Short mmCIF file of N, CA, C and O in Angstrom, two decimals:
data_model
loop_
_atom_site.label_atom_id
_atom_site.label_comp_id
_atom_site.label_asym_id
_atom_site.label_seq_id
_atom_site.Cartn_x
_atom_site.Cartn_y
_atom_site.Cartn_z
N MET A 179 59.03 125.37 89.87
CA MET A 179 58.72 124.44 88.70
C MET A 179 59.42 124.29 87.51
O MET A 179 60.06 125.07 86.88
N LYS A 180 60.15 122.95 87.33
CA LYS A 180 60.82 122.51 86.04
C LYS A 180 59.96 122.72 84.88
O LYS A 180 58.70 122.50 85.03
N GLU A 181 60.82 122.63 83.67
CA GLU A 181 59.99 122.13 82.45
C GLU A 181 59.39 121.03 82.29
O GLU A 181 60.00 119.91 82.75
N LYS A 182 58.22 121.06 81.70
CA LYS A 182 57.36 119.98 81.16
C LYS A 182 57.06 120.16 79.86
O LYS A 182 56.31 121.10 79.56
N LYS A 183 56.96 118.74 79.22
CA LYS A 183 56.76 118.81 77.88
C LYS A 183 55.40 118.44 77.60
O LYS A 183 55.03 117.12 78.26
N ILE A 184 54.47 119.30 76.97
CA ILE A 184 53.23 118.86 77.08
C ILE A 184 52.99 118.14 75.62
O ILE A 184 51.99 116.91 75.52
N SER A 185 53.63 118.59 74.50
CA SER A 185 53.43 117.69 73.20
C SER A 185 54.31 116.58 73.35
O SER A 185 54.96 116.19 74.08
N SER A 186 54.12 115.85 72.21
CA SER A 186 54.69 114.45 72.37
C SER A 186 56.16 114.45 71.87
O SER A 186 56.61 115.47 70.78
N THR A 187 57.02 113.52 72.24
CA THR A 187 58.20 113.95 71.78
C THR A 187 58.78 113.33 70.50
O THR A 187 59.82 113.54 69.89
N TRP A 188 57.75 112.67 69.84
CA TRP A 188 57.58 111.73 68.76
C TRP A 188 57.00 112.78 67.77
O TRP A 188 57.06 112.33 66.55
N THR A 189 56.85 114.19 67.93
CA THR A 189 56.24 114.99 66.93
C THR A 189 57.16 115.25 65.61
O THR A 189 56.76 115.09 64.61
N LYS A 190 58.53 115.45 65.80
CA LYS A 190 59.12 115.68 64.74
C LYS A 190 59.55 113.95 63.91
O LYS A 190 59.30 114.11 62.94
N PRO A 191 59.89 113.44 64.60
CA PRO A 191 60.18 112.07 64.14
C PRO A 191 58.93 111.25 63.40
O PRO A 191 58.82 110.99 61.99
N MET A 192 57.81 111.47 63.94
CA MET A 192 56.55 111.11 62.89
C MET A 192 56.29 111.98 61.93
O MET A 192 55.82 111.54 60.88
N LEU A 193 56.53 113.26 61.92
CA LEU A 193 56.32 114.17 60.90
C LEU A 193 57.26 113.78 59.56
O LEU A 193 56.91 113.57 58.62
N ILE A 194 58.24 113.39 60.15
CA ILE A 194 59.49 113.32 58.90
C ILE A 194 59.07 111.58 58.44
O ILE A 194 59.09 111.75 57.31
N LEU A 195 58.72 110.93 59.19
CA LEU A 195 58.22 109.53 58.62
C LEU A 195 57.20 109.72 57.64
O LEU A 195 56.99 109.09 56.79
N MET A 196 55.96 110.50 58.10
CA MET A 196 54.88 110.75 57.55
C MET A 196 55.30 111.25 55.95
O MET A 196 54.81 111.05 54.72
N SER A 197 56.21 112.32 56.09
CA SER A 197 56.99 112.82 54.75
C SER A 197 57.40 111.90 53.83
O SER A 197 57.39 112.09 52.81
N VAL A 198 58.01 111.15 54.65
CA VAL A 198 58.92 110.11 53.31
C VAL A 198 58.02 109.12 53.03
O VAL A 198 57.75 109.18 51.82
N VAL A 199 57.11 108.69 53.72
CA VAL A 199 55.90 107.85 53.00
C VAL A 199 55.01 108.34 52.20
O VAL A 199 54.81 107.80 51.10
N TRP A 200 54.37 109.33 52.92
CA TRP A 200 53.34 109.91 51.67
C TRP A 200 53.88 110.69 50.70
O TRP A 200 53.40 110.83 49.60
N VAL A 201 54.82 111.55 50.90
CA VAL A 201 55.00 112.73 49.80
C VAL A 201 56.23 112.08 49.16
O VAL A 201 56.16 112.54 47.64
N ILE A 202 56.82 111.40 49.54
CA ILE A 202 58.14 110.73 48.69
C ILE A 202 57.59 109.24 48.06
O ILE A 202 57.64 108.75 46.96
N GLY A 203 57.66 108.32 49.25
CA GLY A 203 57.34 106.87 48.76
C GLY A 203 56.05 106.40 47.96
O GLY A 203 56.34 105.85 47.04
N ILE A 204 54.89 107.18 48.34
CA ILE A 204 53.55 106.81 47.42
C ILE A 204 53.98 107.34 46.15
O ILE A 204 53.62 106.45 44.86
N PRO A 205 54.21 108.42 45.58
CA PRO A 205 54.63 108.74 44.50
C PRO A 205 55.31 108.13 43.74
O PRO A 205 55.35 107.81 42.70
N VAL A 206 56.58 107.93 44.22
CA VAL A 206 57.49 107.04 43.52
C VAL A 206 56.80 105.81 43.20
O VAL A 206 57.21 105.35 42.23
N PHE A 207 56.18 104.81 44.21
CA PHE A 207 55.54 103.83 43.75
C PHE A 207 54.38 103.80 42.70
O PHE A 207 54.28 102.99 41.85
N LEU A 208 53.55 104.85 42.61
CA LEU A 208 52.92 105.19 41.49
C LEU A 208 53.72 105.15 40.38
O LEU A 208 53.22 104.84 39.06
N ILE A 209 54.62 106.23 40.20
CA ILE A 209 55.27 106.42 38.85
C ILE A 209 56.22 105.19 38.45
O ILE A 209 56.11 104.68 37.12
N ILE A 210 56.69 104.33 39.37
CA ILE A 210 57.42 102.99 38.85
C ILE A 210 56.52 102.01 38.17
O ILE A 210 56.66 101.42 37.05
N ASN A 211 55.16 101.80 39.10
CA ASN A 211 53.95 101.16 38.66
C ASN A 211 53.38 101.29 37.34
O ASN A 211 52.41 100.75 36.78
N GLY A 212 53.60 102.76 37.15
CA GLY A 212 52.62 103.26 35.94
C GLY A 212 51.32 103.51 36.24
O GLY A 212 50.33 102.83 36.90
N ILE A 213 50.99 105.05 35.74
CA ILE A 213 49.41 105.37 36.53
C ILE A 213 48.77 104.98 34.71
O ILE A 213 49.01 105.83 33.82
N ASP A 214 47.66 104.61 35.19
CA ASP A 214 46.80 104.42 33.69
C ASP A 214 45.33 105.46 34.09
O ASP A 214 44.64 104.71 35.00
N PHE A 215 45.16 106.25 33.25
CA PHE A 215 44.43 107.13 33.71
C PHE A 215 43.01 106.60 33.27
O PHE A 215 41.87 107.56 33.44
N ASN A 216 43.20 105.44 32.62
CA ASN A 216 41.77 105.12 32.16
C ASN A 216 41.26 104.07 33.06
O ASN A 216 39.84 103.40 33.11
N ASN A 217 42.09 103.68 33.98
CA ASN A 217 41.62 102.77 35.37
C ASN A 217 41.06 103.29 36.55
O ASN A 217 42.02 103.99 36.90
N PRO A 218 39.80 103.45 36.80
CA PRO A 218 39.49 103.96 38.01
C PRO A 218 40.01 103.32 39.38
O PRO A 218 40.12 104.32 40.02
N GLY A 219 40.66 102.28 39.40
CA GLY A 219 41.51 102.11 40.83
C GLY A 219 42.67 102.80 40.61
O GLY A 219 43.16 103.29 42.04
N HIS A 220 43.16 103.04 39.80
CA HIS A 220 44.38 103.91 39.53
C HIS A 220 44.36 105.83 40.03
O HIS A 220 44.83 106.39 40.76
N ILE A 221 43.14 106.04 39.68
CA ILE A 221 42.75 107.26 39.70
C ILE A 221 42.33 107.45 41.14
O ILE A 221 42.59 108.68 41.78
N PHE A 222 41.78 106.50 41.57
CA PHE A 222 41.38 106.52 42.93
C PHE A 222 42.57 106.35 44.33
O PHE A 222 42.62 107.43 44.99
N ALA A 223 43.50 105.68 43.73
CA ALA A 223 44.72 105.62 44.42
C ALA A 223 45.69 107.27 44.21
O ALA A 223 46.12 107.82 45.20
N LEU A 224 45.45 107.64 43.23
CA LEU A 224 46.09 109.13 43.31
C LEU A 224 45.15 110.01 43.79
O LEU A 224 46.10 111.03 44.40
N ILE A 225 44.05 110.10 43.90
CA ILE A 225 43.33 110.85 44.61
C ILE A 225 43.77 110.87 46.32
O ILE A 225 43.98 111.47 47.20
N VAL A 226 43.60 109.57 46.57
CA VAL A 226 44.16 109.19 48.09
C VAL A 226 45.41 109.41 48.25
O VAL A 226 45.56 110.30 49.29
N CYS A 227 46.64 109.46 47.55
CA CYS A 227 47.75 110.10 47.44
C CYS A 227 47.96 111.32 47.88
O CYS A 227 48.54 112.23 48.39
N LEU A 228 46.97 112.10 46.99
CA LEU A 228 47.15 113.69 46.89
C LEU A 228 46.40 114.21 48.36
O LEU A 228 46.77 115.00 49.10
N LEU A 229 45.37 113.14 48.57
CA LEU A 229 44.67 113.93 49.89
C LEU A 229 45.81 113.62 51.34
O LEU A 229 45.73 114.33 52.15
N LEU A 230 46.53 112.35 51.15
CA LEU A 230 47.66 112.24 52.12
C LEU A 230 48.55 113.11 52.30
O LEU A 230 49.22 113.35 53.13
N ILE A 231 49.13 113.75 50.81
CA ILE A 231 50.05 114.76 51.05
C ILE A 231 49.61 116.04 51.45
O ILE A 231 50.55 116.72 52.29
N GLY A 232 48.36 116.45 50.99
CA GLY A 232 47.52 117.38 51.86
C GLY A 232 47.63 117.53 53.13
O GLY A 232 47.98 118.52 53.98
N ILE A 233 47.13 116.61 53.91
CA ILE A 233 47.26 116.20 55.10
C ILE A 233 48.56 116.40 55.70
O ILE A 233 48.75 117.21 57.19
N THR A 234 49.58 116.00 55.08
CA THR A 234 51.10 115.92 55.82
C THR A 234 51.43 117.13 55.68
O THR A 234 52.24 117.83 56.60
N LEU A 235 51.18 118.01 54.50
CA LEU A 235 51.53 119.48 54.50
C LEU A 235 50.94 120.46 55.18
O LEU A 235 51.59 121.29 55.95
N TYR A 236 49.85 119.95 55.92
CA TYR A 236 48.94 120.65 56.98
C TYR A 236 49.64 120.35 58.35
O TYR A 236 49.61 121.63 58.85
N LEU A 237 49.94 119.36 58.33
CA LEU A 237 50.46 118.92 59.94
C LEU A 237 51.92 119.57 59.87
O LEU A 237 52.31 120.14 60.63
N THR A 238 52.74 119.43 58.71
CA THR A 238 54.02 120.38 58.84
C THR A 238 53.98 121.69 59.18
O THR A 238 54.74 122.04 59.86
N PHE A 239 52.95 122.51 58.72
CA PHE A 239 52.72 123.91 58.65
C PHE A 239 52.27 123.77 60.36
O PHE A 239 52.32 125.35 60.45
N ASN A 240 51.59 123.27 61.18
CA ASN A 240 50.60 123.60 62.14
C ASN A 240 51.10 122.92 63.27
O ASN A 240 50.47 123.18 64.48
N LEU A 241 51.80 121.71 63.21
CA LEU A 241 52.27 120.93 64.66
C LEU A 241 53.30 121.70 65.25
O LEU A 241 53.91 122.44 65.05
N THR A 242 53.07 121.68 66.71
CA THR A 242 53.62 122.56 67.66
C THR A 242 53.97 121.96 68.67
O THR A 242 53.71 121.01 69.06
N GLU A 243 55.24 121.93 69.11
CA GLU A 243 55.81 121.67 70.42
C GLU A 243 55.29 122.74 71.40
O GLU A 243 55.97 123.71 71.13
N VAL A 244 54.98 122.17 72.91
CA VAL A 244 54.72 122.92 73.74
C VAL A 244 55.28 122.36 75.22
O VAL A 244 55.27 121.06 75.24
N THR A 245 55.72 123.43 75.54
CA THR A 245 56.80 123.09 76.93
C THR A 245 55.90 124.13 78.00
O THR A 245 55.46 125.34 77.84
N LEU A 246 55.71 123.54 79.09
CA LEU A 246 55.15 124.36 80.58
C LEU A 246 56.36 124.65 81.19
O LEU A 246 57.40 123.80 81.51
N LYS A 247 56.83 125.99 81.44
CA LYS A 247 57.82 126.56 82.14
C LYS A 247 57.36 127.74 83.14
O LYS A 247 56.78 128.39 82.55
N GLU A 248 57.49 127.22 84.38
CA GLU A 248 57.24 128.43 85.27
C GLU A 248 55.38 128.82 85.15
O GLU A 248 54.68 127.77 85.25
N ASN A 249 55.21 129.74 84.96
CA ASN A 249 54.03 130.39 84.86
C ASN A 249 53.30 130.60 83.41
O ASN A 249 52.59 131.68 83.53
N GLU A 250 54.09 129.84 82.49
CA GLU A 250 53.66 130.21 81.11
C GLU A 250 53.96 129.18 80.39
O GLU A 250 54.60 127.93 80.57
N LEU A 251 53.08 129.05 79.01
CA LEU A 251 53.35 128.17 77.69
C LEU A 251 54.02 128.54 76.99
O LEU A 251 54.07 129.78 76.56
N ILE A 252 55.10 127.52 76.42
CA ILE A 252 56.02 127.93 75.37
C ILE A 252 55.60 127.17 74.08
O ILE A 252 55.68 125.88 73.87
N PHE A 253 55.17 127.67 72.98
CA PHE A 253 54.45 127.23 71.75
C PHE A 253 55.88 127.43 70.47
O PHE A 253 55.97 128.54 70.37
N LYS A 254 56.20 126.23 70.04
CA LYS A 254 57.02 126.53 69.02
C LYS A 254 56.50 125.55 67.88
O LYS A 254 56.51 124.55 68.09
N LYS A 255 56.14 126.34 66.60
CA LYS A 255 55.61 125.53 65.38
C LYS A 255 57.06 125.05 65.01
O LYS A 255 58.14 125.19 65.16
N ILE A 256 56.95 124.14 64.12
CA ILE A 256 58.00 123.05 63.53
C ILE A 256 58.64 124.22 62.69
O ILE A 256 59.88 124.19 62.41
N PHE A 257 58.09 124.69 61.88
CA PHE A 257 58.63 125.88 60.91
C PHE A 257 57.84 127.33 61.24
O PHE A 257 56.90 127.88 60.93
N GLY A 258 58.67 128.07 62.31
CA GLY A 258 57.70 129.06 63.14
C GLY A 258 58.43 129.48 64.39
O GLY A 258 59.52 129.07 64.80
N LYS A 259 58.18 130.77 64.57
CA LYS A 259 58.60 131.37 65.84
C LYS A 259 58.28 130.81 67.21
O LYS A 259 56.97 130.30 67.18
N GLU A 260 58.78 130.68 67.97
CA GLU A 260 58.64 130.71 69.38
C GLU A 260 57.68 131.73 69.98
O GLU A 260 57.83 132.78 69.77
N HIS A 261 56.38 131.31 70.64
CA HIS A 261 55.68 132.20 71.40
C HIS A 261 55.40 131.70 72.69
O HIS A 261 55.13 130.39 73.07
N SER A 262 55.42 132.56 73.77
CA SER A 262 55.00 132.34 75.16
C SER A 262 53.77 132.99 75.54
O SER A 262 53.42 133.86 75.19
N TYR A 263 52.93 132.44 76.38
CA TYR A 263 51.68 132.72 76.72
C TYR A 263 51.58 132.69 78.47
O TYR A 263 51.78 131.29 78.84
N ALA A 264 50.62 133.49 79.21
CA ALA A 264 50.26 133.28 80.34
C ALA A 264 49.28 132.18 80.27
O ALA A 264 48.27 131.97 79.27
N PHE A 265 48.99 131.78 81.52
CA PHE A 265 47.72 130.48 81.59
C PHE A 265 46.39 131.34 81.21
O PHE A 265 45.46 130.61 80.77
N ASP A 266 46.47 132.72 81.51
CA ASP A 266 44.78 133.16 81.42
C ASP A 266 44.82 133.49 79.68
O ASP A 266 43.47 133.99 79.53
N LYS A 267 45.50 133.28 78.75
CA LYS A 267 45.21 133.16 77.32
C LYS A 267 45.20 132.25 76.86
O LYS A 267 44.53 132.00 75.51
N ILE A 268 44.73 131.04 77.55
CA ILE A 268 44.27 129.68 76.83
C ILE A 268 42.94 129.58 76.75
O ILE A 268 42.17 129.92 77.33
N GLY A 269 42.60 129.41 75.26
CA GLY A 269 41.44 129.10 75.09
C GLY A 269 41.01 127.65 75.21
O GLY A 269 41.58 126.71 75.76
N TYR A 270 39.87 127.31 74.88
CA TYR A 270 39.11 125.93 75.05
C TYR A 270 39.53 125.19 74.12
O TYR A 270 39.57 125.25 72.75
N PRO A 271 40.28 124.02 74.44
CA PRO A 271 40.78 123.31 73.60
C PRO A 271 39.76 122.11 73.13
O PRO A 271 38.78 121.68 73.72
N SER A 272 40.15 121.59 72.11
CA SER A 272 39.47 120.53 71.32
C SER A 272 40.16 119.46 70.72
O SER A 272 41.41 119.80 70.47
N SER A 273 39.68 118.18 70.51
CA SER A 273 40.71 117.14 70.24
C SER A 273 39.80 115.97 69.34
O SER A 273 39.03 116.03 68.97
N MET A 274 40.96 115.70 68.45
CA MET A 274 40.57 114.53 67.53
C MET A 274 41.56 113.29 67.95
O MET A 274 42.67 113.51 67.86
N ARG A 275 40.92 111.91 67.80
CA ARG A 275 41.44 111.01 67.95
C ARG A 275 41.80 109.87 66.74
O ARG A 275 40.70 109.83 66.30
N PHE A 276 43.07 109.89 66.36
CA PHE A 276 43.13 108.84 65.11
C PHE A 276 43.88 107.62 65.71
O PHE A 276 45.32 107.72 65.96
N LYS A 277 43.27 106.50 66.18
CA LYS A 277 43.81 105.28 66.70
C LYS A 277 44.97 105.85 68.14
O LYS A 277 43.95 105.81 69.09
N ARG A 278 45.72 105.61 68.01
CA ARG A 278 46.57 105.95 69.38
C ARG A 278 47.04 107.34 69.15
O ARG A 278 47.95 107.96 70.22
N LEU A 279 46.76 108.16 68.23
CA LEU A 279 47.62 109.48 68.06
C LEU A 279 46.21 110.28 68.49
O LEU A 279 45.10 110.17 68.52
N LYS A 280 46.35 111.49 69.53
CA LYS A 280 45.44 112.43 69.59
C LYS A 280 46.03 113.74 69.02
O LYS A 280 47.03 114.57 69.52
N PHE A 281 45.29 114.56 68.32
CA PHE A 281 45.60 116.00 68.07
C PHE A 281 44.76 116.80 68.58
O PHE A 281 43.54 116.68 68.81
N THR A 282 45.25 117.79 69.36
CA THR A 282 44.48 118.83 70.50
C THR A 282 44.78 120.03 69.84
O THR A 282 45.85 120.60 69.22
N SER A 283 43.70 120.99 69.39
CA SER A 283 43.98 122.09 69.04
C SER A 283 43.33 123.30 69.81
O SER A 283 42.56 123.03 70.85
N VAL A 284 44.35 123.95 69.89
CA VAL A 284 44.02 125.48 71.14
C VAL A 284 44.13 126.73 70.46
O VAL A 284 45.16 126.54 69.74
N GLU A 285 42.94 127.64 71.02
CA GLU A 285 43.44 128.64 70.41
C GLU A 285 44.03 129.58 71.79
O GLU A 285 43.60 129.71 72.73
N MET A 286 44.87 130.45 71.35
CA MET A 286 45.76 131.45 72.44
C MET A 286 45.45 133.02 71.85
O MET A 286 45.46 133.37 71.08
N LYS A 287 45.06 133.76 73.15
CA LYS A 287 44.76 135.11 72.87
C LYS A 287 46.00 135.60 72.98
O LYS A 287 47.06 135.73 73.67
N GLN A 288 46.58 136.65 71.76
CA GLN A 288 47.51 137.29 71.48
C GLN A 288 47.49 138.97 72.42
O GLN A 288 46.16 138.93 72.60
N LYS A 289 48.57 139.50 72.48
CA LYS A 289 48.47 140.76 73.24
C LYS A 289 47.51 141.60 72.34
O LYS A 289 47.04 142.56 72.90
N SER A 290 47.58 141.81 70.97
CA SER A 290 46.82 142.45 70.28
C SER A 290 45.36 142.07 70.25
O SER A 290 44.53 142.94 69.74
N GLY A 291 45.05 141.06 70.86
CA GLY A 291 43.27 140.53 71.10
C GLY A 291 43.11 139.73 69.95
O GLY A 291 42.21 139.08 69.82
N ASP A 292 43.99 139.54 69.06
CA ASP A 292 43.51 138.39 68.07
C ASP A 292 44.11 136.91 68.66
O ASP A 292 44.35 136.68 69.80
N THR A 293 43.71 135.95 68.00
CA THR A 293 43.96 134.59 68.64
C THR A 293 44.66 133.83 67.59
O THR A 293 44.75 134.12 66.06
N LYS A 294 45.34 132.90 67.89
CA LYS A 294 46.48 132.11 67.27
C LYS A 294 46.33 130.47 67.64
O LYS A 294 46.14 130.26 68.74
N LYS A 295 46.09 129.84 66.58
CA LYS A 295 45.48 128.67 66.77
C LYS A 295 46.93 127.44 66.63
O LYS A 295 47.75 127.66 65.75
N TYR A 296 46.85 126.49 67.64
CA TYR A 296 48.14 126.08 67.54
C TYR A 296 47.41 124.32 67.52
O TYR A 296 46.40 124.01 68.21
N LEU A 297 48.59 123.39 66.96
CA LEU A 297 47.90 121.94 66.94
C LEU A 297 49.02 121.16 67.78
O LEU A 297 50.13 121.30 67.23
N VAL A 298 48.64 120.40 68.54
CA VAL A 298 49.51 119.39 69.48
C VAL A 298 49.21 118.10 69.33
O VAL A 298 48.14 117.73 69.30
N LEU A 299 50.31 117.31 69.10
CA LEU A 299 50.02 115.82 68.78
C LEU A 299 50.78 115.18 70.35
O LEU A 299 51.49 115.70 70.81
N ASN A 300 49.79 114.39 70.74
CA ASN A 300 49.99 113.13 71.82
C ASN A 300 49.99 111.72 71.05
O ASN A 300 49.10 111.60 70.55
N ASN A 301 51.06 111.12 71.56
CA ASN A 301 51.24 109.67 70.80
C ASN A 301 51.16 108.71 72.53
O ASN A 301 52.08 108.75 73.10
N ASN A 302 50.20 107.95 72.54
CA ASN A 302 49.88 107.07 73.56
C ASN A 302 49.88 105.65 73.19
O ASN A 302 49.58 104.62 73.70
N ALA A 303 51.03 105.44 72.21
CA ALA A 303 51.13 104.17 71.46
C ALA A 303 52.06 103.28 72.49
O ALA A 303 52.77 104.06 73.43
N LEU A 304 52.11 102.27 72.45
CA LEU A 304 52.65 101.25 73.67
C LEU A 304 54.15 101.61 73.58
O LEU A 304 54.48 101.36 74.90
N LEU A 305 54.69 101.74 72.46
CA LEU A 305 56.14 101.77 72.69
C LEU A 305 56.70 103.07 72.98
O LEU A 305 57.88 103.22 73.00
N SER A 306 55.92 104.27 72.99
CA SER A 306 55.98 105.43 72.84
C SER A 306 56.63 105.78 74.38
O SER A 306 57.45 106.75 74.73
N GLY A 307 56.10 105.32 75.47
CA GLY A 307 56.36 105.24 76.77
C GLY A 307 55.82 106.89 77.28
O GLY A 307 56.08 107.22 78.44
N GLU A 308 54.99 107.39 76.44
CA GLU A 308 54.40 108.70 76.81
C GLU A 308 52.80 108.51 77.31
O GLU A 308 52.30 107.87 76.85
N ARG A 309 52.39 108.86 78.39
CA ARG A 309 51.01 109.10 78.88
C ARG A 309 50.46 110.67 79.18
O ARG A 309 49.99 110.60 79.99
N ILE A 310 50.68 111.59 78.05
CA ILE A 310 50.61 112.78 78.17
C ILE A 310 49.39 113.19 77.43
O ILE A 310 48.78 112.72 76.35
N ASP A 311 48.26 113.84 77.98
CA ASP A 311 47.06 114.24 77.39
C ASP A 311 46.89 116.14 77.53
O ASP A 311 46.80 116.48 78.24
N ALA A 312 47.15 116.59 76.27
CA ALA A 312 47.31 117.94 76.35
C ALA A 312 46.06 118.66 76.49
O ALA A 312 46.21 119.63 77.19
N GLU A 313 44.96 118.05 75.85
CA GLU A 313 43.66 118.58 76.16
C GLU A 313 43.18 118.73 77.81
O GLU A 313 42.93 119.76 78.28
N GLU A 314 43.64 117.18 78.48
CA GLU A 314 43.46 117.80 79.81
C GLU A 314 44.06 118.77 80.56
O GLU A 314 44.02 119.42 81.64
N ILE A 315 45.29 118.88 80.40
CA ILE A 315 46.21 119.80 80.80
C ILE A 315 46.16 121.27 80.56
O ILE A 315 45.97 122.08 81.32
N PHE A 316 45.46 121.61 79.29
CA PHE A 316 45.18 122.84 78.86
C PHE A 316 43.71 123.25 79.93
O PHE A 316 43.77 123.95 80.12
N LEU A 317 43.19 122.36 79.91
CA LEU A 317 41.72 122.38 80.75
C LEU A 317 41.72 122.73 82.18
O LEU A 317 41.65 123.77 82.81
N ALA A 318 43.12 121.73 83.02
CA ALA A 318 43.62 122.24 84.25
C ALA A 318 44.12 123.38 84.60
O ALA A 318 43.97 124.09 85.40
N LEU A 319 45.03 124.13 83.50
CA LEU A 319 45.88 125.16 83.36
C LEU A 319 44.52 126.38 83.16
O LEU A 319 44.61 127.71 83.83
N ARG A 320 43.77 126.19 82.39
CA ARG A 320 42.38 127.05 82.34
C ARG A 320 41.71 127.43 83.78
O ARG A 320 41.52 128.46 83.87
N LYS A 321 41.52 126.35 84.78
CA LYS A 321 41.33 126.28 86.02
C LYS A 321 42.14 127.16 86.76
O LYS A 321 41.43 127.95 87.82
N ILE A 322 43.37 127.16 86.89
CA ILE A 322 44.33 127.74 87.73
C ILE A 322 44.34 129.20 87.52
O ILE A 322 44.27 129.97 88.41
N LYS A 323 43.82 129.62 86.25
CA LYS A 323 44.02 130.97 85.99
C LYS A 323 42.75 131.84 86.63
O LYS A 323 42.85 133.09 87.04
N LYS A 324 41.64 130.99 86.97
CA LYS A 324 40.43 131.45 87.92
C LYS A 324 40.74 131.83 89.32
O LYS A 324 41.52 131.44 89.93
#
């Protein structure tokens, strides 16, 4: 069996785009236009900006690239070490869809008995050319182990 990518090839580019827009673009826009703390609309915009920055930072440290290779899954967080797991270590996946993006969360059992959680991004946008569903793949691989 050859390697098959389970996560989107757009994981890193989308993360970079989100970082530029949310973490850099919006604060610069707010600073240039001036923030009036007496205006409730400005305070609301600042709260939304902080929320988007928090979500982007969470995704930066938790998004994972996943590759299926032979009889193992290889997980590599954007900022982290690579870990490989056998199919019998797959926990039950759960997912959340945001328009054409699908975020799948899966827990993998470590050798020590602990579990480690990974977040996988799938992009089903029209121009992405991808039709991968990590949740379905994880569920199918769970059945193989039995």
